[in-house]
């Protein structure tokens, strides 16, 4: 048809002209090429005005990439090529809202930007505090936002909202209050773009008819991720001709938790009578071994269209299962393997959740290996458990700080009342600045008149423990905080988060603490790691990519490592619980789809990695590993030994720290060049040009270089 090589299935789909159609395209089937070719076919062969074709997808990057691809393919053949519209469905909905509000002379305030004084995060935090009389944690805020997204996308009714399973106390009241504030102030958030646009189209038939007449052909990419509200909007827009052309893969539906509704794709032919169903089953990306395994894995799902994914590529390298003793061995081996690869190889390390990424990021940081973090959303550094550990350490060195003490006292099993804390605050107010700097909060508490004997004994004990902590400068500070300061006991009694999240968060913290000898070093390390991760999210060198499987959908790489394929991670604990309690396979099938997406990212080499121990806890083999073993006829893969380090590690205690003096310069491998303004008991205060003043433990100076 054009100068583009299409197989028979691609050609059939791209030649579709009128009426509804759905294209079921397997991973790597060239769906973008097919969509672009269909647009060109409508314009060149049927003289359709380019302005009459609207293509929508679900991310700005995808819309931009598709437009660039279309122009690259057909720029010389279509005169008005820039008239073809590519957008996200959210941006389309926003254009409807903006037009309507302007016509009605209504104020329109978007509350998505955290930098603005009025934003949805601050509003929800305030509502939560007012409703529950406590501050919301980052984890709770994430769950609250996810629930709101789900409600809007699934168009839930009040009764369904009340029955929605979640761990947010008084969720319905918070949701109602949030909706009321938005209505009264004409605020709109990201999720409202769809619901508000939908209701405008329902009550403004003239506006709807205008849009129906504006476009003759509608195309939707990534149709498997369509939510109920998005589908309802599309059904309104495509009437009366129903020229709706949708491309998707039910085997890659990953977002049911935020409203993706896979039944839409399965029931499309029932909704649109006479709809054409096209299959695109040839994978142009991966080798035969990878495709054969992927096909067998996904065929275990029942709620899907039956497809037969195939490739004409060579057999290629065999798929490996790599079993490691622990995450440390996994990291060291994978890094050694990556170093041995060609620098031009595109390598991806894919994982189910960010807890798996942080130990890798830590090792890349230590070894100064450049990498790219895709769609960086590392909320770990904001997690309340991480903040608690840092507050414990800081208070050890600043026992005069009431602000720090307020963050931790009720987590110490100290039996202290708010009245006693108020008493301390009053005493501090009456002191001058010098006195306040030299006071110990525990000493002030011991002067509180209404103190009971058991409270007094506990305060004395805690003061002793913190003194020991500081004097010993313990290398095992995590153990100290968890056991001797009773933090584990506090965590056990909290309903703020799941046991799984607690174990993972503490496990990552323990891992990060393994190579530091003091609490202050740990604080420096966590901050440096946070900045390093942020920097990696903007890195233009993308030969090594760290990504969640969700964020990697639509991408491809030469070599792929899927890490931490263990029970309760991949598949998730919640999917296994749902299966066990209710015999409900829906979540488990989504987990298998996630695994399938990970498998099909690899062009040449695929390694599925599992561990026997994770964060010092024994873990069970994933059911997906068992399935793969069966398909590959593997009885028991050999456990990889811990590789010998090729680098002699210097003991920081052997370093001569006397060379680091006031008035000299040093270079930190992350913060850059800095001027030492003060050194006190091994702690250097350094003014870094790009990052401001930092306090650094000189015992970690094997990481630094002194400038002459």
XYZ file of C-alpha atoms in Angstrom:
708
model
C 0.000 0.000 0.000
C 2.800 2.416 0.977
C 6.556 2.017 1.241
C 6.052 0.256 4.579
C 6.404 -3.479 4.984
C 3.295 -4.844 6.708
C 2.347 -8.437 7.346
C -1.102 -9.671 6.330
C -2.686 -9.052 9.744
C -1.303 -5.502 9.990
C -2.449 -4.756 6.454
C -6.010 -5.986 7.122
C -6.298 -3.788 10.212
C -4.832 -0.678 8.578
C -7.218 -0.966 5.617
C -10.299 -0.796 7.850
C -12.342 2.284 6.934
C -15.844 2.649 8.373
C -17.649 1.293 11.412
C -16.385 0.028 14.780
C -13.290 -2.165 14.976
C -11.045 -3.584 17.625
C -7.480 -4.699 16.967
C -6.041 -7.220 19.414
C -2.298 -6.677 19.079
C 0.137 -8.846 21.039
C 3.275 -7.366 22.593
C 5.730 -6.127 19.947
C 3.218 -6.484 17.095
C 3.833 -3.020 15.588
C 0.556 -1.419 16.649
C 1.909 2.156 16.346
C 2.940 1.501 12.750
C -0.499 0.040 12.026
C -2.344 2.999 13.583
C -0.222 5.483 11.631
C -0.691 3.544 8.385
C -4.479 3.503 8.848
C -4.525 7.300 9.246
C -2.458 7.652 6.070
C -4.802 5.265 4.255
C -7.873 7.358 5.208
C -6.216 10.576 4.030
C -4.434 9.432 0.869
C -6.803 6.797 -0.479
C -10.148 8.161 0.753
C -9.448 11.930 0.780
C -10.463 12.239 4.452
C -9.635 15.691 5.822
C -6.717 15.266 8.308
C -8.582 17.517 10.757
C -11.409 14.978 10.859
C -9.259 12.245 12.457
C -8.697 12.172 16.210
C -6.281 9.685 17.829
C -6.195 9.345 21.618
C -3.909 7.454 23.943
C -3.331 7.546 27.683
C -0.013 9.311 28.220
C 1.448 12.534 26.844
C 4.698 10.769 25.958
C 2.826 8.129 23.928
C 0.786 10.790 22.095
C 3.941 12.780 21.311
C 5.860 9.675 20.159
C 2.996 8.573 17.908
C 2.762 11.966 16.242
C 6.533 12.004 15.628
C 6.367 8.494 14.200
C 3.462 9.440 11.903
C 5.305 12.504 10.570
C 8.488 10.463 10.051
C 6.602 7.766 8.101
C 4.359 9.955 5.956
C 5.771 13.480 6.074
C 6.542 13.519 2.359
C 3.162 12.125 1.270
C 0.609 14.162 3.264
C 0.675 17.985 2.730
C -1.255 18.984 5.864
C 0.191 16.280 8.066
C 0.303 18.456 11.209
C -3.501 18.796 11.091
C -3.888 15.205 12.334
C -4.558 15.371 16.073
C -2.907 13.135 18.691
C -3.702 13.683 22.359
C -4.450 12.019 25.669
C -8.065 11.497 26.614
C -7.486 13.689 29.684
C -6.234 16.621 27.606
C -9.229 16.223 25.291
C -11.569 16.234 28.300
C -9.826 19.336 29.657
C -10.386 21.161 26.346
C -14.130 20.413 26.686
C -14.187 21.744 30.260
C -12.169 24.845 29.391
C -14.510 25.707 26.499
C -17.647 25.168 28.595
C -16.389 27.189 31.587
C -15.371 30.049 29.306
C -18.807 30.055 27.658
C -20.526 30.103 31.056
C -18.055 32.643 32.487
C -17.140 30.290 35.352
C -13.807 30.343 37.186
C -11.656 27.275 36.537
C -8.931 26.360 39.030
C -6.758 23.253 38.529
C -5.440 21.950 41.868
C -2.812 19.435 40.704
C 0.381 21.471 41.224
C 1.965 20.815 44.646
C 3.919 24.079 44.335
C 0.727 26.129 44.310
C -0.676 27.264 47.645
C -4.016 25.606 46.871
C -3.545 22.013 45.751
C -5.364 18.727 46.229
C -2.648 17.260 48.470
C -2.891 20.055 51.017
C -6.703 20.023 50.880
C -6.844 16.259 51.521
C -4.283 16.477 54.321
C -6.353 19.177 56.031
C -9.605 17.230 55.628
C -7.976 14.059 56.985
C -6.619 15.902 60.031
C -9.953 17.603 60.717
C -11.892 14.338 60.313
C -9.579 11.906 62.121
C -7.778 14.300 64.502
C -4.384 13.071 63.333
C -1.883 13.735 60.567
C -1.996 11.639 57.422
C 1.069 9.579 56.458
C 2.516 9.544 52.938
C 1.352 5.959 52.557
C -2.198 6.834 53.632
C -2.224 9.809 51.255
C -1.209 7.530 48.367
C -4.021 5.104 49.218
C -6.517 7.957 49.562
C -5.585 9.354 46.132
C -5.707 5.883 44.547
C -9.198 5.280 45.956
C -10.461 8.617 44.627
C -9.033 7.810 41.182
C -10.731 4.415 41.241
C -14.097 5.892 42.267
C -14.042 8.482 39.487
C -12.858 6.082 36.780
C -15.316 3.340 37.733
C -18.204 5.816 38.212
C -19.050 4.357 41.633
C -22.329 5.320 43.300
C -22.538 6.482 46.967
C -23.527 3.009 48.187
C -20.603 1.437 46.299
C -18.226 4.040 47.753
C -19.320 3.113 51.278
C -18.650 -0.561 50.526
C -15.235 0.105 48.962
C -12.533 -1.840 50.787
C -9.765 0.401 52.104
C -7.842 1.051 55.297
C -8.511 4.821 55.448
C -10.536 5.681 58.538
C -13.732 7.637 57.709
C -12.946 7.452 54.003
C -16.518 8.250 52.878
C -16.630 11.403 55.019
C -13.249 12.561 53.688
C -14.322 11.909 50.093
C -17.615 13.809 50.525
C -15.849 16.772 52.154
C -13.279 16.872 49.330
C -15.977 16.810 46.642
C -17.910 19.583 48.427
C -14.856 21.866 48.622
C -14.190 21.360 44.910
C -17.794 22.087 43.933
C -17.993 25.249 46.032
C -14.696 26.662 44.732
C -14.785 25.440 41.106
C -11.669 23.348 41.750
C -10.816 20.516 39.353
C -8.223 17.778 39.802
C -6.856 15.279 37.301
C -9.617 12.700 37.910
C -12.338 15.345 37.552
C -11.217 16.031 33.988
C -13.115 12.926 32.896
C -16.196 13.051 35.128
C -16.799 16.787 34.644
C -16.330 16.521 30.864
C -18.742 13.574 30.743
C -21.491 15.444 32.601
C -20.976 18.514 30.400
C -21.447 16.377 27.277
C -24.635 14.870 28.742
C -26.267 18.176 29.609
C -25.006 20.179 26.598
C -26.303 18.353 23.493
C -25.274 21.208 21.216
C -21.669 21.010 22.396
C -21.731 17.223 22.013
C -23.097 17.467 18.458
C -20.379 19.978 17.624
C -17.691 17.488 18.652
C -19.435 14.611 16.884
C -19.443 16.687 13.686
C -15.893 17.938 14.155
C -14.361 14.460 13.869
C -15.431 11.646 11.550
C -12.895 9.065 12.710
C -11.827 8.240 16.258
C -8.837 6.049 17.133
C -7.857 4.843 20.611
C -4.498 3.312 21.469
C -3.802 1.201 24.611
C -7.510 0.409 24.711
C -6.969 -2.255 27.390
C -6.332 0.548 29.905
C -9.651 2.283 29.244
C -11.774 2.922 32.330
C -15.555 2.932 32.526
C -15.807 6.755 32.486
C -13.444 6.964 29.491
C -15.518 4.376 27.650
C -18.764 6.263 28.339
C -17.210 9.463 26.951
C -16.053 7.630 23.819
C -19.510 6.098 23.250
C -21.042 9.590 23.288
C -18.456 11.076 20.931
C -18.515 8.423 18.195
C -22.289 8.521 17.615
C -24.051 8.158 15.245
C -21.557 6.562 12.813
C -19.552 4.650 15.429
C -16.311 5.051 13.496
C -14.283 3.927 16.501
C -11.009 2.080 15.851
C -9.412 0.685 19.022
C -6.067 -1.053 19.436
C -5.134 -2.927 22.576
C -4.088 -6.163 24.206
C -6.177 -7.675 26.989
C -3.033 -9.565 28.076
C -1.422 -6.236 28.973
C -4.187 -4.828 31.203
C -2.271 -3.757 34.324
C -4.232 -0.927 35.895
C -7.491 -2.344 37.286
C -6.559 -0.845 40.670
C -6.983 2.641 39.202
C -10.031 1.894 37.075
C -8.902 0.043 33.932
C -11.806 -2.138 32.986
C -10.683 -5.166 30.920
C -14.284 -6.345 30.416
C -14.738 -3.359 28.067
C -12.251 -4.866 25.657
C -13.751 -8.356 25.931
C -17.313 -7.090 25.471
C -16.564 -4.566 22.683
C -18.224 -6.670 19.928
C -21.410 -6.905 22.032
C -21.513 -3.154 22.683
C -20.857 -2.287 19.044
C -22.887 -4.636 16.882
C -21.151 -5.610 13.671
C -17.725 -4.586 14.992
C -14.753 -6.010 13.116
C -12.228 -7.888 15.264
C -8.656 -8.001 13.934
C -5.763 -9.954 15.393
C -2.094 -8.964 15.181
C -0.168 -11.921 16.612
C 3.329 -11.623 15.156
C 5.931 -10.265 17.563
C 8.732 -8.353 15.793
C 10.711 -7.747 18.994
C 11.815 -10.943 20.704
C 13.523 -14.248 19.940
C 11.625 -17.521 19.608
C 12.637 -18.790 23.063
C 11.318 -15.645 24.733
C 8.070 -15.667 22.733
C 7.406 -19.375 23.280
C 7.740 -18.992 27.034
C 5.658 -15.775 27.132
C 2.885 -17.418 25.132
C 2.719 -20.447 27.439
C 2.737 -18.279 30.583
C -0.134 -16.009 29.517
C -2.173 -18.921 28.153
C -2.734 -19.979 31.790
C -5.081 -16.975 32.166
C -8.720 -17.722 31.377
C -10.241 -14.213 31.211
C -8.771 -13.297 27.824
C -9.062 -13.547 24.051
C -7.210 -16.615 22.830
C -4.238 -15.511 20.741
C -1.204 -17.280 19.396
C 1.804 -14.987 19.662
C 4.613 -15.978 17.276
C 7.816 -14.593 15.823
C 9.886 -15.217 12.703
C 13.089 -14.293 14.516
C 15.781 -16.845 15.381
C 15.651 -19.126 18.407
C 18.171 -16.934 20.223
C 19.665 -17.359 23.684
C 17.828 -19.619 26.146
C 15.746 -18.035 28.898
C 17.484 -18.424 32.274
C 16.155 -18.708 35.808
C 18.821 -17.388 38.183
C 18.385 -18.336 41.822
C 20.414 -16.440 44.412
C 20.996 -16.858 48.128
C 19.930 -13.279 48.912
C 19.457 -9.819 47.411
C 23.140 -8.949 47.928
C 24.235 -11.876 45.735
C 21.577 -10.986 43.183
C 22.823 -7.401 42.933
C 26.542 -8.247 42.758
C 26.058 -10.929 40.102
C 23.796 -8.827 37.883
C 26.182 -5.852 38.081
C 29.123 -8.106 37.144
C 27.150 -9.451 34.187
C 26.173 -5.954 33.034
C 29.799 -4.806 33.212
C 30.785 -7.703 30.939
C 28.235 -6.703 28.268
C 28.847 -4.444 25.316
C 28.434 -0.746 26.283
C 25.865 -0.398 23.498
C 23.578 -3.037 25.005
C 20.338 -1.649 26.411
C 19.778 -3.410 29.728
C 16.679 -3.209 31.926
C 16.279 -4.325 35.532
C 12.533 -4.704 36.067
C 10.749 -5.107 39.391
C 7.259 -5.303 40.862
C 7.739 -2.538 43.450
C 10.316 0.065 44.411
C 11.559 -1.823 47.484
C 13.468 -4.032 45.027
C 15.070 -1.036 43.316
C 16.645 0.697 46.298
C 19.378 -1.886 47.057
C 20.381 -1.715 43.370
C 20.399 2.086 43.437
C 22.574 1.930 46.567
C 25.103 -0.311 44.803
C 25.112 1.857 41.665
C 25.705 4.845 43.941
C 28.646 3.171 45.706
C 30.195 2.029 42.423
C 29.451 5.284 40.566
C 27.604 3.452 37.780
C 25.344 5.744 35.698
C 21.788 4.534 35.160
C 18.297 5.818 34.457
C 15.255 5.465 36.717
C 12.070 5.468 34.655
C 9.071 7.445 35.968
C 10.788 8.166 39.273
C 8.261 8.137 42.108
C 10.426 7.051 45.009
C 8.115 7.752 47.943
C 10.368 5.595 50.153
C 12.393 8.614 51.256
C 9.191 10.327 52.480
C 7.857 7.261 54.294
C 7.038 7.851 57.961
C 9.158 4.872 59.075
C 12.216 6.339 57.322
C 11.482 9.725 58.908
C 11.163 8.035 62.327
C 14.563 6.329 62.088
C 16.218 9.599 61.066
C 14.450 11.448 63.910
C 15.733 8.865 66.452
C 19.294 9.332 65.219
C 19.097 13.140 65.140
C 17.637 13.294 68.656
C 20.552 11.207 69.930
C 22.899 14.044 68.952
C 20.435 16.862 69.735
C 18.609 15.836 72.947
C 17.667 19.486 73.419
C 15.298 19.486 70.423
C 11.637 19.441 71.437
C 10.655 19.312 67.763
C 12.522 16.026 67.297
C 11.253 14.676 70.601
C 7.648 15.456 69.638
C 8.110 13.188 66.619
C 9.330 10.184 68.595
C 8.277 10.245 72.259
C 5.026 8.318 71.776
C 6.949 5.666 69.832
C 9.276 4.914 72.742
C 6.741 3.245 75.022
C 7.449 6.119 77.420
C 3.926 6.531 78.906
C 4.163 10.317 78.575
C 1.104 12.579 78.593
C 0.548 15.642 76.397
C 0.496 17.678 79.622
C 4.072 16.614 80.406
C 5.175 17.643 76.904
C 3.379 20.961 77.329
C 5.249 21.449 80.621
C 8.591 20.890 78.850
C 7.632 23.367 76.116
C 6.850 26.019 78.734
C 10.168 25.427 80.533
C 12.077 25.817 77.270
C 10.265 29.092 76.516
C 11.566 30.566 79.767
C 15.206 29.752 78.932
C 17.605 31.768 76.822
C 19.064 30.325 73.614
C 22.292 29.110 75.210
C 20.459 27.279 77.985
C 18.129 25.616 75.497
C 21.067 24.339 73.445
C 22.616 22.607 76.482
C 19.484 21.106 78.040
C 18.411 17.467 77.793
C 14.661 16.959 77.275
C 14.728 13.914 79.566
C 16.148 16.036 82.412
C 13.312 18.517 81.990
C 10.733 15.728 81.990
C 12.090 14.448 85.292
C 11.152 17.799 86.896
C 7.480 17.486 85.863
C 5.511 17.598 89.191
C 2.785 15.097 88.223
C 5.231 12.388 87.139
C 4.355 8.864 88.270
C 7.058 6.502 89.537
C 6.794 4.124 86.540
C 7.043 7.110 84.168
C 10.106 8.388 85.987
C 11.800 4.987 85.768
C 11.073 4.765 82.048
C 12.455 8.290 81.399
C 15.646 7.490 83.319
C 16.015 4.274 81.342
C 15.479 6.022 78.011
C 17.990 8.748 78.853
C 20.505 6.035 79.646
C 19.781 4.216 76.358
C 20.231 7.360 74.260
C 23.464 8.184 76.118
C 24.769 4.686 75.396
C 23.697 5.036 71.776
C 25.693 8.262 71.424
C 28.785 7.193 73.390
C 29.115 3.795 71.756
C 28.591 5.341 68.323
C 27.151 1.929 67.581
C 27.547 0.404 64.134
C 24.374 -1.582 64.738
C 22.152 1.439 65.310
C 19.172 -0.100 63.517
C 19.143 -2.996 65.960
C 19.486 -0.497 68.818
C 16.467 1.538 67.684
C 14.322 -1.490 66.952
C 15.006 -3.469 70.115
C 16.398 -1.308 72.914
C 14.271 1.724 72.086
C 11.191 -0.534 71.543
C 10.433 0.767 68.041
C 9.548 -2.727 66.808
C 6.984 -2.951 69.606
C 5.452 0.332 68.455
C 5.283 -0.861 64.829
C 3.620 -4.101 65.875
C 0.771 -2.211 67.552
C 0.084 0.156 64.659
C -2.606 -0.125 62.000
C -0.976 2.604 59.915
C 0.409 0.182 57.367
C 0.562 -3.473 56.412
C 3.049 -5.912 57.876
C 4.416 -6.406 54.356
C 5.220 -2.695 53.956
C 6.773 -2.527 57.452
C 9.017 -5.531 56.726
C 10.047 -4.195 53.321
C 10.757 -0.676 54.599
C 12.789 -1.921 57.555
C 14.527 -4.433 55.287
C 15.653 -1.701 52.891
C 16.816 0.471 55.807
C 18.825 -2.451 57.231
C 20.357 -2.991 53.789
C 21.323 0.676 53.449
C 22.850 0.611 56.929
C 25.131 -2.334 56.251
C 28.203 -0.320 55.176
C 27.963 2.598 57.621
C 29.275 2.694 61.167
C 27.284 5.545 62.730
C 23.826 7.016 62.654
C 25.143 10.299 61.250
C 26.765 8.468 58.375
C 23.420 6.814 57.730
C 21.584 10.155 57.542
C 24.200 11.456 55.087
C 23.869 8.288 53.026
C 20.063 8.385 52.817
C 20.097 12.046 51.747
C 22.832 11.431 49.159
C 20.914 8.418 47.852
C 17.728 10.459 47.549
C 19.530 13.120 45.506
C 21.337 10.465 43.459
C 17.998 8.793 42.607
C 16.454 12.135 41.662
C 19.424 12.870 39.428
C 19.163 9.404 37.810
C 15.545 10.115 36.850
C 16.836 12.870 34.533
C 19.825 10.927 33.220
C 20.074 10.937 29.432
C 22.316 7.832 29.428
C 19.769 5.030 29.227
C 21.906 1.948 28.594
C 20.999 0.692 32.106
C 17.372 1.262 33.057
C 15.714 0.567 36.404
C 11.950 0.432 36.100
C 8.811 -0.989 37.593
C 7.162 -3.415 35.205
C 4.190 -1.040 34.934
C 6.396 1.846 33.804
C 8.222 -0.377 31.288
C 5.056 -1.276 29.372
C 5.476 -0.294 25.733
C 9.289 -0.293 25.953
C 11.852 -2.823 24.775
C 15.472 -3.628 25.671
C 18.247 -5.929 24.456
C 18.607 -7.679 27.813
C 16.098 -7.878 30.656
C 16.505 -8.987 34.274
C 13.245 -9.514 36.160
C 14.256 -9.419 39.820
C 12.680 -10.600 43.087
C 10.262 -13.018 41.429
C 9.125 -14.449 44.774
C 5.809 -15.231 46.428
C 4.023 -12.178 47.921
C 5.975 -9.878 45.573
C 5.249 -11.312 42.126
C 2.481 -12.425 42.476
C 1.455 -9.980 45.206
C 0.251 -11.060 48.647
C -3.196 -9.528 48.087
C -3.775 -11.548 44.884
C -2.866 -14.776 46.674
C -5.084 -13.912 49.646
C -8.039 -13.201 47.340
C -7.495 -16.516 45.610
C -7.245 -18.410 48.895
C -10.232 -16.776 50.634
C -12.703 -16.300 47.775
C -11.349 -18.480 44.961
C -11.212 -15.213 42.996
C -8.565 -15.367 40.246
C -9.028 -11.802 38.914
C -6.085 -10.243 40.810
C -3.863 -13.270 40.226
C -4.529 -13.074 36.488
C -3.536 -9.407 36.556
C -0.303 -10.388 38.335
C 0.354 -12.923 35.590
C -0.273 -10.202 33.003
C 2.319 -8.050 34.800
C 4.778 -10.956 34.615
C 3.940 -11.457 30.916
C 4.613 -7.777 30.169
C 8.011 -8.103 31.870
C 8.878 -11.210 29.828
C 8.000 -9.531 26.539
C 10.229 -6.471 27.052
C 13.365 -8.446 26.082
C 14.697 -8.542 22.534
C 17.636 -10.936 22.957
C 18.263 -12.129 26.502
C 15.841 -12.753 29.359
C 16.798 -13.692 32.919
C 14.214 -14.339 35.632
C 15.788 -13.833 39.043
C 14.679 -15.190 42.402
C 16.185 -15.252 45.902
C 16.036 -17.641 48.845
C 16.317 -14.856 51.399
C 15.241 -11.235 51.127
C 16.214 -8.695 53.771
C 17.351 -11.611 55.997
C 13.931 -13.297 55.819
C 13.366 -16.643 54.115
C 10.973 -16.315 51.173
C 8.944 -18.785 49.135
C 9.456 -19.524 45.481
C 6.986 -17.706 43.247
C 4.286 -19.776 41.593
C 5.362 -18.061 38.361
C 8.873 -19.487 38.771
C 7.332 -22.940 39.212
C 5.305 -22.473 36.027
C 8.362 -21.336 34.078
C 10.426 -24.263 35.371
C 7.758 -26.630 34.126
C 7.659 -24.995 30.691
C 11.467 -24.994 30.413
C 11.811 -28.526 31.832
C 13.961 -27.269 34.689
C 14.020 -29.393 37.829
C 16.154 -27.249 40.138
C 18.360 -24.372 38.996
C 21.721 -24.022 40.676
C 21.933 -21.297 43.280
C 24.439 -18.660 42.235
C 27.344 -18.305 44.686
C 28.295 -14.953 46.157
C 30.849 -13.460 43.746
C 34.206 -12.531 45.201
C 34.693 -8.799 45.375
C 37.333 -7.585 42.968
C 37.877 -4.467 45.013
C 39.785 -4.188 48.294
C 37.582 -2.253 50.687
C 39.411 0.163 52.974
C 38.408 0.160 56.624
C 37.347 3.752 57.339
C 38.842 3.474 60.836
C 42.305 3.074 59.241
C 42.091 6.412 57.407
C 44.084 9.434 58.575
C 41.304 11.931 59.227
C 43.653 14.620 60.547
C 44.260 15.855 56.983
C 40.686 17.161 56.838
C 40.922 20.605 58.466
C 39.076 23.894 58.526
C 39.926 25.983 55.465
C 40.611 23.088 53.092
C 38.544 21.852 50.170
C 37.308 18.385 49.364
C 35.327 16.735 46.599
C 32.444 14.406 47.372
C 31.540 11.888 44.666
C 27.939 13.156 44.627
C 27.808 16.629 46.228
C 30.877 17.833 44.317
C 33.414 20.430 45.488
C 33.055 21.793 49.029
C 34.814 24.054 51.555
C 35.386 22.719 55.104
C 34.254 25.409 57.540
C 34.472 23.365 60.734
C 35.595 19.944 62.019
C 34.364 18.662 65.365
C 35.004 15.113 66.637
C 35.275 13.678 63.156
C 32.237 15.542 61.772
C 33.041 18.070 59.031
C 30.726 20.961 58.205
C 31.138 21.451 54.446
C 29.702 24.154 52.221
C 29.010 22.554 48.840
C 28.601 24.883 45.888
C 25.546 23.109 44.443
C 23.929 21.604 47.534
C 24.595 24.032 50.371
C 25.960 23.207 53.823
C 26.159 19.515 54.797
C 27.532 17.761 57.866
C 29.676 14.776 56.881
C 31.241 12.041 59.000
C 34.922 11.986 57.974
C 35.099 8.264 58.687
C 33.378 7.853 55.334
C 36.119 9.833 53.596
C 37.103 6.868 51.497
C 34.278 8.336 49.393
C 35.956 11.756 49.196
C 39.042 13.274 47.663
C 40.932 16.070 49.386
C 41.927 18.914 47.080
C 45.324 20.509 47.451
